[in-house]
Coordinates of C-alpha atoms in Angstrom, one line a residue:
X1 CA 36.9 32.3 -84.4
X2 CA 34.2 30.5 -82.3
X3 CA 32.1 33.7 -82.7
X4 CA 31.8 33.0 -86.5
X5 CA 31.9 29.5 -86.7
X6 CA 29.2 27.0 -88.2
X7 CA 28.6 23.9 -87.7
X8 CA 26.5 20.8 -89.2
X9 CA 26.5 16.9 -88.2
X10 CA 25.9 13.8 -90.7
X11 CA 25.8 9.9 -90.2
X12 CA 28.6 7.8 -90.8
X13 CA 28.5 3.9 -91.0
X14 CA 31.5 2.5 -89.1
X15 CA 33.0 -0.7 -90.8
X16 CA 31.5 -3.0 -87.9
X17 CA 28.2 -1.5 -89.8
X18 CA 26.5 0.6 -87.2
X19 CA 25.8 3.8 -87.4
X20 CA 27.4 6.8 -86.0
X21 CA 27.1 10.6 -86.2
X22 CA 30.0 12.9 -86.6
X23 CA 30.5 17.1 -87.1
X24 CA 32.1 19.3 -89.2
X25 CA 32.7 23.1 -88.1
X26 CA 33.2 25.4 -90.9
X27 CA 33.4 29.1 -91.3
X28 CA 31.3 31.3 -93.7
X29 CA 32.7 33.8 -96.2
X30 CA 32.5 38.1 -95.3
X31 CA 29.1 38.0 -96.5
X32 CA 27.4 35.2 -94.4
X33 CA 29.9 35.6 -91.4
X34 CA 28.3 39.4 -91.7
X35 CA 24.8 38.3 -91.2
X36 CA 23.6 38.9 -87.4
X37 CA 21.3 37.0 -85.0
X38 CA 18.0 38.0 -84.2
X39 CA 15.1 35.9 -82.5
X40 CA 12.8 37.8 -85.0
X41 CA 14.9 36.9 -88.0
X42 CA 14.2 38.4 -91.5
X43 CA 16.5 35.6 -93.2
X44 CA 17.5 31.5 -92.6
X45 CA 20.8 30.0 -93.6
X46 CA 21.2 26.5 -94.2
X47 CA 23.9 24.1 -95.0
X48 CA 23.6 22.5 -98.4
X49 CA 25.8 19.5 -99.7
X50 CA 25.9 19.2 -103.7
X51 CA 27.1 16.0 -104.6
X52 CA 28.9 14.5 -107.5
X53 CA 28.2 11.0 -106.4
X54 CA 31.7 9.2 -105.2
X55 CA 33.8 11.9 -107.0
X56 CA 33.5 14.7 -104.2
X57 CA 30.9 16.8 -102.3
X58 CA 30.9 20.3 -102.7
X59 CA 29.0 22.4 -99.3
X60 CA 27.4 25.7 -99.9
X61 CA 25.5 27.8 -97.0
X62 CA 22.3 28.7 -98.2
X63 CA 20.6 32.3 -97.7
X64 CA 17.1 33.0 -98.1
X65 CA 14.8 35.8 -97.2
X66 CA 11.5 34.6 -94.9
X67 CA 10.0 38.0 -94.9
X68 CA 10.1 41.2 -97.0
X69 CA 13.3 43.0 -96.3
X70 CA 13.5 47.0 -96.4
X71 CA 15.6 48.5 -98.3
X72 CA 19.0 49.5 -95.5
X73 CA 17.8 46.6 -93.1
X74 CA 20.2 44.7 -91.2
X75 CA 20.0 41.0 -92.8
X76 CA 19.4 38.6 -89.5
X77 CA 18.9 35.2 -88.6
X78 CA 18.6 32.8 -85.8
X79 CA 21.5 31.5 -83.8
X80 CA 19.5 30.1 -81.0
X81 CA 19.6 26.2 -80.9
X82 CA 15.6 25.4 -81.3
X83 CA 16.1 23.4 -78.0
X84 CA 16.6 26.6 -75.9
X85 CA 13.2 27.5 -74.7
X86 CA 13.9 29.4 -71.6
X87 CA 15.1 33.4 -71.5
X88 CA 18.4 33.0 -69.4
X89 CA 19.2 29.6 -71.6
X90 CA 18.7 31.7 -74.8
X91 CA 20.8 35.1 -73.4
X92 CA 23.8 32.5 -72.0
X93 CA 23.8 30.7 -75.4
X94 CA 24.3 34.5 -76.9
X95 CA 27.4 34.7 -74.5
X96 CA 29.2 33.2 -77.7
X97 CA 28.3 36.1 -80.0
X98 CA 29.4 39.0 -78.5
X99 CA 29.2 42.1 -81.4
X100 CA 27.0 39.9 -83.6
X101 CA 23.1 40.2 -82.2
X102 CA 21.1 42.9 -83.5
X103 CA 19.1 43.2 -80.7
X104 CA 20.7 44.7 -77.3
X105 CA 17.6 43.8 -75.3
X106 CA 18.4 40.1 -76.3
X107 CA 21.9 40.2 -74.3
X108 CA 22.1 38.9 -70.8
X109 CA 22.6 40.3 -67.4
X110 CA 25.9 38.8 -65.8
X111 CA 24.5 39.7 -62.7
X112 CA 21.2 37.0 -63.7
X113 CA 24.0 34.6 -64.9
X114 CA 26.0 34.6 -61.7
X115 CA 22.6 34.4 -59.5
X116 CA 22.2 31.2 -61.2
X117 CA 25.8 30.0 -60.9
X118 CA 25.5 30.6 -56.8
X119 CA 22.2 28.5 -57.1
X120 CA 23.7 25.4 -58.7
X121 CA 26.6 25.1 -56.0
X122 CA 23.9 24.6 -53.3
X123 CA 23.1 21.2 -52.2
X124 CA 19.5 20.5 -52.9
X125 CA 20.0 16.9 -50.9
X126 CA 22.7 16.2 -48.4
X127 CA 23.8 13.6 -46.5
X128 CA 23.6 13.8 -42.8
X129 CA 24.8 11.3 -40.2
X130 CA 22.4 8.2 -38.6
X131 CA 22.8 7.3 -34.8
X132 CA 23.3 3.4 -36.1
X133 CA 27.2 2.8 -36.1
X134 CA 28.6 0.6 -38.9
X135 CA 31.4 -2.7 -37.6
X136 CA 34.3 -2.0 -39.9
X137 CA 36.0 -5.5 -39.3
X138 CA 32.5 -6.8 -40.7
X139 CA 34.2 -7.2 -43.7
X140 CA 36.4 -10.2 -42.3
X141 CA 33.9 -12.1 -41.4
X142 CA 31.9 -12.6 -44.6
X143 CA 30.1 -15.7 -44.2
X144 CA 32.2 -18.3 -46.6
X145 CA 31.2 -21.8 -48.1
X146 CA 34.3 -23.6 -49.2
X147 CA 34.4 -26.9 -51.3
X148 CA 31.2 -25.7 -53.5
X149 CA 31.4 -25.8 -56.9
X150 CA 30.6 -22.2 -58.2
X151 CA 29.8 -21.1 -61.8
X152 CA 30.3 -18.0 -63.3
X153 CA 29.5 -16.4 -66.5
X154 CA 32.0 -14.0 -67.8
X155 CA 32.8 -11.7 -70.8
X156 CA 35.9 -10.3 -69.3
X157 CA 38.6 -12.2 -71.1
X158 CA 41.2 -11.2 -67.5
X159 CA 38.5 -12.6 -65.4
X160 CA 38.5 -16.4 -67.9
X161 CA 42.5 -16.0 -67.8
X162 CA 43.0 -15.5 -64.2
X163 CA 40.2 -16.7 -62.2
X164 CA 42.5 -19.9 -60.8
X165 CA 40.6 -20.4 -57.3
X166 CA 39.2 -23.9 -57.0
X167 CA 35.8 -25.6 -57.2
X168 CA 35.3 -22.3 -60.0
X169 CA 33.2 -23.5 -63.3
X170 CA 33.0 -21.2 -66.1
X171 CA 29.1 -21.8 -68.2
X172 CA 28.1 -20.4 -70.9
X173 CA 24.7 -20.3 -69.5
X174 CA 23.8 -17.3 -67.8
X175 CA 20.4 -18.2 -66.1
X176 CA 22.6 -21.3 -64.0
X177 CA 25.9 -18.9 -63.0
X178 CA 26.2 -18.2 -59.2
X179 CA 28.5 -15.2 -60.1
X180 CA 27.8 -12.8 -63.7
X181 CA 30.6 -10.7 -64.9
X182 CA 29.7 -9.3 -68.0
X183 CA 31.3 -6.5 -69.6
X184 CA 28.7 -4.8 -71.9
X185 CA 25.9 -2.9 -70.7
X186 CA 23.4 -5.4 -69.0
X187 CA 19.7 -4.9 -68.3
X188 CA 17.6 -7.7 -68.6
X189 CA 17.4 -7.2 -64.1
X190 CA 13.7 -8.9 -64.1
X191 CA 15.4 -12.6 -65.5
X192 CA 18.1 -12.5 -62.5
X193 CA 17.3 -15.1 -60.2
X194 CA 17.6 -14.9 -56.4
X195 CA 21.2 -14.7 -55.0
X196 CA 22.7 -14.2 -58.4
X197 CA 25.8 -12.1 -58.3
X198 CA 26.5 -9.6 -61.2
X199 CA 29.2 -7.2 -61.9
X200 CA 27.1 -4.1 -62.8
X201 CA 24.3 -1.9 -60.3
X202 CA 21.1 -0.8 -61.6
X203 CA 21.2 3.0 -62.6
X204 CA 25.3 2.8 -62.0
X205 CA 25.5 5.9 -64.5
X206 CA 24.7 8.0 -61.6
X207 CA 28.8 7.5 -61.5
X208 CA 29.9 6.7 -65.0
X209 CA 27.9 9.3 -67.3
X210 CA 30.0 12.4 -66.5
X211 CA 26.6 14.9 -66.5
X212 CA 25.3 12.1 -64.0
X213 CA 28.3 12.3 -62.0
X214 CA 28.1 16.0 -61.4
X215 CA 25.1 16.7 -60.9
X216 CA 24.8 13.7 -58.4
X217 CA 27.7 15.1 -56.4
X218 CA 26.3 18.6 -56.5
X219 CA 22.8 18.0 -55.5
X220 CA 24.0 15.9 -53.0
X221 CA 27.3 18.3 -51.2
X222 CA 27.1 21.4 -53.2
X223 CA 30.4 22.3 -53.5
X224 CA 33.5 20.4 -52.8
X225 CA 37.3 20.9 -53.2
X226 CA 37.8 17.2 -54.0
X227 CA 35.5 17.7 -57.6
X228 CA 36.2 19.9 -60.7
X229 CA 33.7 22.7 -61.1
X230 CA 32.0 20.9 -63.9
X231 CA 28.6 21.5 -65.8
X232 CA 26.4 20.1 -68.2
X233 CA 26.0 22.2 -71.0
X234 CA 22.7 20.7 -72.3
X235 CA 20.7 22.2 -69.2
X236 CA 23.1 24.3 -67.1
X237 CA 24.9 26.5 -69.7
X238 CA 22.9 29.7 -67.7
X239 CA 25.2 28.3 -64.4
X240 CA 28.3 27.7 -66.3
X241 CA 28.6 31.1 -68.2
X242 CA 27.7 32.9 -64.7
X243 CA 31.0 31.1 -63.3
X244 CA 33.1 32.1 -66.2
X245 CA 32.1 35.8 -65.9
X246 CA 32.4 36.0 -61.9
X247 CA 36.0 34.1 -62.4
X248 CA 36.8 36.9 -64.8
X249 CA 35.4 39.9 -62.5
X250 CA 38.1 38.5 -60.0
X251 CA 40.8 38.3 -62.1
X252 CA 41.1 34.7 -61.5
X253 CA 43.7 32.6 -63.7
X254 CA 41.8 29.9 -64.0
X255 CA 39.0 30.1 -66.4
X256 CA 40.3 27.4 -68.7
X257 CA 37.9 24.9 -69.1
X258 CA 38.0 20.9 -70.1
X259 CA 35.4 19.9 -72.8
X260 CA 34.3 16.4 -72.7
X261 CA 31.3 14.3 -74.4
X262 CA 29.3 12.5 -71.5
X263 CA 30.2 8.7 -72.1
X264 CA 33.8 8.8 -73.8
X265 CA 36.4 7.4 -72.1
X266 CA 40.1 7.3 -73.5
X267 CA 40.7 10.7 -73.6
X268 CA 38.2 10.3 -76.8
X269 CA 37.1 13.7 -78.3
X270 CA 38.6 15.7 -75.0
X271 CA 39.8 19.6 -76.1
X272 CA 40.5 22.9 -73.7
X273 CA 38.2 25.4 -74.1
X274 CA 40.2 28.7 -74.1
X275 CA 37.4 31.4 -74.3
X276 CA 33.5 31.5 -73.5
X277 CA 32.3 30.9 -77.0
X278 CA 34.2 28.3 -77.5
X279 CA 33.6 26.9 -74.1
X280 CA 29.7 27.0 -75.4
X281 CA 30.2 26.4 -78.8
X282 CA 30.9 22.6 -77.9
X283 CA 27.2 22.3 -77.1
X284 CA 26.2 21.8 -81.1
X285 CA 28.7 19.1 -81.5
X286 CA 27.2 15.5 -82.3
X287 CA 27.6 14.1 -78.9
X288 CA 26.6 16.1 -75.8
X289 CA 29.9 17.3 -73.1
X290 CA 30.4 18.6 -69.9
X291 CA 32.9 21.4 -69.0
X292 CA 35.0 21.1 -66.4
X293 CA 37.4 23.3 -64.5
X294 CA 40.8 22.8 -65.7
X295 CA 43.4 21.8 -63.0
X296 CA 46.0 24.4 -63.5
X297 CA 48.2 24.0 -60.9
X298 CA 48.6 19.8 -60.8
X299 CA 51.3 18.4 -58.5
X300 CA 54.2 17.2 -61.3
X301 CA 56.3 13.9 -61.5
X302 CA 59.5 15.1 -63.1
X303 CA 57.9 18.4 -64.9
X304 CA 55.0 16.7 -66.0
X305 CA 51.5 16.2 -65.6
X306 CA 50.2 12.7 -64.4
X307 CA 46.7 11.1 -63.2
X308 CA 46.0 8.2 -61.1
X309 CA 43.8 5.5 -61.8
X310 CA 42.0 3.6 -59.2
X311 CA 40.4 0.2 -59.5
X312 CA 37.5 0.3 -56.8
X313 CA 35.3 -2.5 -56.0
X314 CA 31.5 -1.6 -54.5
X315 CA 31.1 -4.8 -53.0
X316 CA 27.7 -3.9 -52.0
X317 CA 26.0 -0.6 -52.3
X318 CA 23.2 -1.5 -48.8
X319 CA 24.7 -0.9 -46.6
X320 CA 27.8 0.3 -48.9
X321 CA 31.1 -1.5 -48.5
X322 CA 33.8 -1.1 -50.7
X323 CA 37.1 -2.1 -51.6
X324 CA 40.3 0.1 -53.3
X325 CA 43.1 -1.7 -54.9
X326 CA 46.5 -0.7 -53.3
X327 CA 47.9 -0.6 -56.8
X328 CA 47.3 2.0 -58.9
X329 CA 48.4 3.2 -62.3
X330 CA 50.3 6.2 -63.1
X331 CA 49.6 8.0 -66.2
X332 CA 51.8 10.4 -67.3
X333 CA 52.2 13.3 -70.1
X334 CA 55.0 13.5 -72.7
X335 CA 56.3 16.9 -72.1
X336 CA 57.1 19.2 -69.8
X337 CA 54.0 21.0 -68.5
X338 CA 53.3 24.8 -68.9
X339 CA 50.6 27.0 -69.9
X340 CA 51.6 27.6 -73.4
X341 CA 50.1 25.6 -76.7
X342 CA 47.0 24.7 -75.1
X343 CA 46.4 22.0 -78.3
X344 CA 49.7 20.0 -77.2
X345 CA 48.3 16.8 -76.4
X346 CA 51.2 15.5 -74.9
X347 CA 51.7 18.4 -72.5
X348 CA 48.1 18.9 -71.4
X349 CA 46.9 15.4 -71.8
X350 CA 48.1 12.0 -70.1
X351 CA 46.0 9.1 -71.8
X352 CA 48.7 8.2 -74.1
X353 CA 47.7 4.0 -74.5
X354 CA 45.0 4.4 -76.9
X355 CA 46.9 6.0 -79.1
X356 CA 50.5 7.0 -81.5
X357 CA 51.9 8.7 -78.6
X358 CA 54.4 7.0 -76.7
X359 CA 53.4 5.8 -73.2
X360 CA 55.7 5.8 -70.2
X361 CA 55.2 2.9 -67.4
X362 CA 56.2 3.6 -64.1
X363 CA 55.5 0.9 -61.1
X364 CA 53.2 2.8 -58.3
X365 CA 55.8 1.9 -55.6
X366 CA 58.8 3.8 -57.8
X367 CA 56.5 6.6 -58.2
X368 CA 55.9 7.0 -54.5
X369 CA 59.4 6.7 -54.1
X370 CA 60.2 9.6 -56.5
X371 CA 57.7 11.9 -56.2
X372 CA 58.2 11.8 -52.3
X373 CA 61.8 12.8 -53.3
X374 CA 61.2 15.4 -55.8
X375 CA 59.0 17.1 -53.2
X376 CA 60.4 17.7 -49.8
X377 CA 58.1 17.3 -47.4
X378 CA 55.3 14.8 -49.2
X379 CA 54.3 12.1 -47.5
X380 CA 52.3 9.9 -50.5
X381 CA 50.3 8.2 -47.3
X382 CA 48.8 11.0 -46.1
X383 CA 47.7 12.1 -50.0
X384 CA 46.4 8.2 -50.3
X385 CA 44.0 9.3 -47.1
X386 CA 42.7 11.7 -48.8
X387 CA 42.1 10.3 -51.8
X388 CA 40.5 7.3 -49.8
X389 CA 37.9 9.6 -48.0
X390 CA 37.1 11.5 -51.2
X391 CA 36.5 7.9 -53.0
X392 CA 34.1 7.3 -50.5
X393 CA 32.5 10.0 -50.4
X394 CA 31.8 9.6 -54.1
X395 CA 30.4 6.4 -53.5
X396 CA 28.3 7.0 -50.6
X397 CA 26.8 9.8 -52.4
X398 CA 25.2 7.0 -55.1
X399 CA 24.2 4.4 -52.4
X400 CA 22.4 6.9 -50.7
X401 CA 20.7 9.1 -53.4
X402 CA 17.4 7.2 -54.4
X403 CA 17.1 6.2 -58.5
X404 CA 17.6 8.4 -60.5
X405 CA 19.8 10.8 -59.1
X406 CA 21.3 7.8 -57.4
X407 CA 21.6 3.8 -57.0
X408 CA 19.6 3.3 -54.2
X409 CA 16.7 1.1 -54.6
X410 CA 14.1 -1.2 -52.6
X411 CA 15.8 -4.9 -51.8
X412 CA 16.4 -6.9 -55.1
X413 CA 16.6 -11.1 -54.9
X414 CA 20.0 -10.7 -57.0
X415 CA 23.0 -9.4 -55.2
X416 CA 24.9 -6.6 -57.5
X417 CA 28.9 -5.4 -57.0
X418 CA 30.4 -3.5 -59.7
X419 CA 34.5 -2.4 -60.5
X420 CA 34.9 0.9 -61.6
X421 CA 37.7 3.0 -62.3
X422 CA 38.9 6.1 -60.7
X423 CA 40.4 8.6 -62.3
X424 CA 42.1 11.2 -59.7
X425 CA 44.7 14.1 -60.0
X426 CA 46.2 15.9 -57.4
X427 CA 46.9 19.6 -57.0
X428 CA 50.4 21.3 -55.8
X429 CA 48.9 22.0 -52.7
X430 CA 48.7 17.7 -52.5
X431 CA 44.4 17.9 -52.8
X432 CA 43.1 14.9 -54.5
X433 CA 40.6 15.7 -57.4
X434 CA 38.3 13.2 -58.5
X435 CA 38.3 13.8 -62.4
X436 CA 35.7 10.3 -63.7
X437 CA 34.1 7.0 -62.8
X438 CA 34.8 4.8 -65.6
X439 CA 32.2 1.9 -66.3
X440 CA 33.7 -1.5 -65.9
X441 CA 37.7 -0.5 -66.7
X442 CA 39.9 -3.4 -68.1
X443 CA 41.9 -4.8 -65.5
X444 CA 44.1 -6.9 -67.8
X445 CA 47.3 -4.7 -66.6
X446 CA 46.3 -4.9 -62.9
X447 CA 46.6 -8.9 -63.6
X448 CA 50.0 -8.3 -65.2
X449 CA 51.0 -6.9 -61.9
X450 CA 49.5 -9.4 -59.5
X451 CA 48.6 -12.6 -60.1
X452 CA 46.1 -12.7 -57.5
X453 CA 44.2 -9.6 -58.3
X454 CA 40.5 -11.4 -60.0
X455 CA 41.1 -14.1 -57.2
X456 CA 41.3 -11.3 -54.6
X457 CA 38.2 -9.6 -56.2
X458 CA 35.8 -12.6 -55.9
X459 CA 36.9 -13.8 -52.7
X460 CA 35.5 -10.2 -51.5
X461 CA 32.5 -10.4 -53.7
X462 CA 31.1 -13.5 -52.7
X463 CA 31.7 -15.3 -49.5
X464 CA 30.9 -19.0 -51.5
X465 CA 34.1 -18.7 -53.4
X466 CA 35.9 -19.1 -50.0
X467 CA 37.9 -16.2 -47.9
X468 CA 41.6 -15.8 -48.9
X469 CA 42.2 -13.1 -46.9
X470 CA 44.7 -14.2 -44.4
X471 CA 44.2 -14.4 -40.3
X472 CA 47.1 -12.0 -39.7
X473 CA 46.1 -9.2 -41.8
X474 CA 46.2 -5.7 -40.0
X475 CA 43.2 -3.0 -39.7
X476 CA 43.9 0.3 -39.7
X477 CA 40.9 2.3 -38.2
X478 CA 42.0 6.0 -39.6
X479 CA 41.4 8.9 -37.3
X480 CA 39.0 11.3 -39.3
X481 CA 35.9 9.2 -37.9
X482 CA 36.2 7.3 -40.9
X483 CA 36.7 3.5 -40.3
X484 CA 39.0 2.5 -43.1
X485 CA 40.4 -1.0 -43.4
X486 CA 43.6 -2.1 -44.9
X487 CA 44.6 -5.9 -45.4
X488 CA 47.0 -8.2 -47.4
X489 CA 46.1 -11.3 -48.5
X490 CA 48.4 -13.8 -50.2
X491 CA 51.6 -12.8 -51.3
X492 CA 51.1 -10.1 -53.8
X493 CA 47.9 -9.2 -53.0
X494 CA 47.4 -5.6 -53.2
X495 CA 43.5 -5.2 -52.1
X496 CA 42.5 -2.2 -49.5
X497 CA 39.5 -2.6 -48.0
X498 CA 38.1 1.0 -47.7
X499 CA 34.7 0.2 -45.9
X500 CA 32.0 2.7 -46.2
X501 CA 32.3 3.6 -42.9
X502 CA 32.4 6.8 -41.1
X503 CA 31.8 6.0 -37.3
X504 CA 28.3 7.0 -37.9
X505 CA 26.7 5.8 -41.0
X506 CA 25.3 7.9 -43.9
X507 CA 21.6 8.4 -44.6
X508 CA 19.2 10.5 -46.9
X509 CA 17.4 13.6 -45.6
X510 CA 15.5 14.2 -48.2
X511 CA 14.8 18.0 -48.2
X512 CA 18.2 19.0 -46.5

């Protein structure tokens, strides 16, 4: 089917009144689904609407000759995007048309499209360890001011609702706050003024744009188990098809793929790609997408897929302490999982709260409990290390990758944290995957849980709002060479402190 079909986009106007861009695939009759490509085309095809004003629409595909046709010759057109410039990009967009180009010299070598996949999973720029060791108790002693009024700006309706910590002022002024916490894309930097706190980092898409995310991880560690395969289809589709073709040379299962737009979150627009044209057949729809390898074999609750959701504070990102909360969210698919009816939401999917589908709640402490139960053997701690360390490593990657591959930047006067959230999986074999980085998640549900969690968050953040961390909290120094810290505060608190720590700090080579 995705060898055949067409596709257009149009505008929409939302009812909040902007404007939006959707597409429609459709399918041609035998006659135009006949026509064949060719980058010399004798013929274009167009889509046409006819409208009857509000009564209905009525599309047609429109087929014209641009040069004299002989009388037995093969009708052709153009499938090529006009975007694709470069040979490979052209011959792996043709990957979806197998049968269909009139030209053999136009088809692709798989061994040129497998070169290029081995040449994307090289680090271009890795990290290597500094001589200068990094305190991990640090943390604990934050310089604090108590009995100062502080006032903060906020768009986060859970931050005005639970920020209860005295000598806090909320303004509606931005330019006076001591601490900013704003919600929507920020980037007015220049009118910050010195020792201003706010809840977003410059070029913090390095993590959140899912492109952004893989390529920084790539360039940066080639490679890793802890990270879904993933490419950007815009400017990697060479790389991705030469994966596909050397997973099907070995006879590998897995060569499903997840499609995803670049800045959706919710599970918005998310499908399974069960072929290679369809896999690059997502590239014409309205909003660009990644693919990304498809965890076949997740560890199950019950029979049923689940993902864990993280919320991680980067307290700061030089040097690069941060924070995971102990409490996480458990998200959990309807159905039993198998490999069968790849479209069944509720067996493949687990993002059920944005939508019609009914969403099961479990408390993280009942599903340690369980899960450690239904698998003998599984110890949840030692899965929470890993998933710690591959957090971290995440993180440090953007601290240490200079703008724009990364957040690292020359000293500002205004002091930026951010909260993101974590998306993670883990494999039957217990291996965390890191799946997303989502841009400033709503923590109204971690509030729900513990009182204390936006109190926790800015007594980390800024040492003025006073340290409520108490004296006889315990440090755990793990034993991978990564320092990682673990405290509780008031009853109810749930914060880890995971500092960005190995023994040795991290720092850029910059032709590694």
């Amino acid at each position: 089917m995705w060898t055949y079909n067409q596709t257009y986009q149009y505008s929409v106007v939302t009812p909040e009144g902007t404007t939006g861009v959707e597409s429609v695939w459709y399918m041609n009759d035998e006659v135009g689904s006949a026509v064949v490509h060719s980058s010399e085309p004798n013929c274009v095809m167009l889509p046409f609407i006819f409208s009857r004003g509000h009564a209905s629409t009525i599309p047609y595909s429109v087929l014209f000759p641009i040069k004299d046709i002989a009388q037995g010759e093969i009708v052709t057109r153009d499938f090529i995007p006009k975007d694709l410039k470069e040979k490979l990009e052209r011959e792996a967009y043709l990957a979806a048309f197998p049968g269909r180009i009139a030209n053999e010299e136009e088809i692709g070598s798989e061994d040129d499209f497998i070169e290029a996949f081995e040449e994307s999973t090289e680090a271009t720029s890795k990290p290597v360890t500094s001589a200068k060791p990094i305190n991990a108790e640090a943390i604990l002693k934050m310089p604090t001011t108590q009995n100062v009024e502080i006032k903060v700006y906020t768009t986060a309706d859970f931050v005005k609702q639970n920020l209860t910590l005295p000598h806090i002022v909320f303004t509606n002024d931005i330019q006076s706050a001591d601490i900013i916490w704003v919600v929507q894309d920020f980037s007015d930097w220049d009118k910050l003024k010195s020792n201003q706190r706010i809840s977003q980092v410059p070029n913090e898409s390095c993590l959140t744009y899912k492109n952004n995310l893989a390529q920084l991880l790539s360039q940066t560690y080639g490679k890793v188990s802890w990270f879904p395969q993933t490419y950007n289809l815009i400017n990697q589709l060479p790389a991705f098809v030469g994966d596909y073709l050397q997973r099907s040379r070995n006879l590998e299962d897995n060569n499903l793929w997840i499609t995803k737009p670049w800045n959706y979150a919710r599970g918005m627009d998310i499908g399974i790609a069960e072929s290679l044209p369809q896999a690059i057949r997502q590239r014409e729809t309205a909003t660009p997408k990644i693919v990304q390898e498809y965890v076949d074999k997740p560890l199950l609750y019950h029979d049923r897929k689940f993902d864990l959701r993280y919320i991680v504070l980067l307290q700061q990102t030089q040097p690069m302490v941060a924070c995971v909360y102990n409490m996480f969210w458990i998200r959990l698919a309807n159905k039993k999982y198998d490999m069968h009816n790849l479209d069944d939401y509720e067996k493949h999917f687990t993002v059920m709260n944005y939508s019609n589908y009914q969403m099961t709640q479990i408390h993280y402490q009942e599903f340690i409990k369980n899960i450690e139960k239904e698998h003998k053997g599984l110890k949840w701690a030692e899965i929470q290390k890993d998933i710690n360390v591959a957090i971290k490593d995440v993180l440090s990657a953007a601290c240490i990758q200079e703008q724009p591959l990364g957040m690292a930047s020359p000293p500002t006067a205004f002091k930026p944290f951010a909260v993101y959230g974590f998306d993670v999986m883990v494999t039957s074999d217990l291996k965390p995957k890191i799946i997303e980085v989502n841009f400033s998640p709503d923590c109204t549900r971690a509030c729900q849980y513990d009182s204390e969690f936006v109190n926790n968050i800015f007594s980390v953040v800024d040492g003025r709002v006073g340290q409520i961390v108490s004296k006889t909290s315990q440090i755990l120094l793990l034993s991978d060479k990564r320092q990682t810290m673990e405290w509780n505060g008031k009853k109810n608190s749930q914060l880890v402190g995971m500092i960005q720590c190995m023994c040795r700090g991290i720092t850029k080579n910059t032709n590694a």
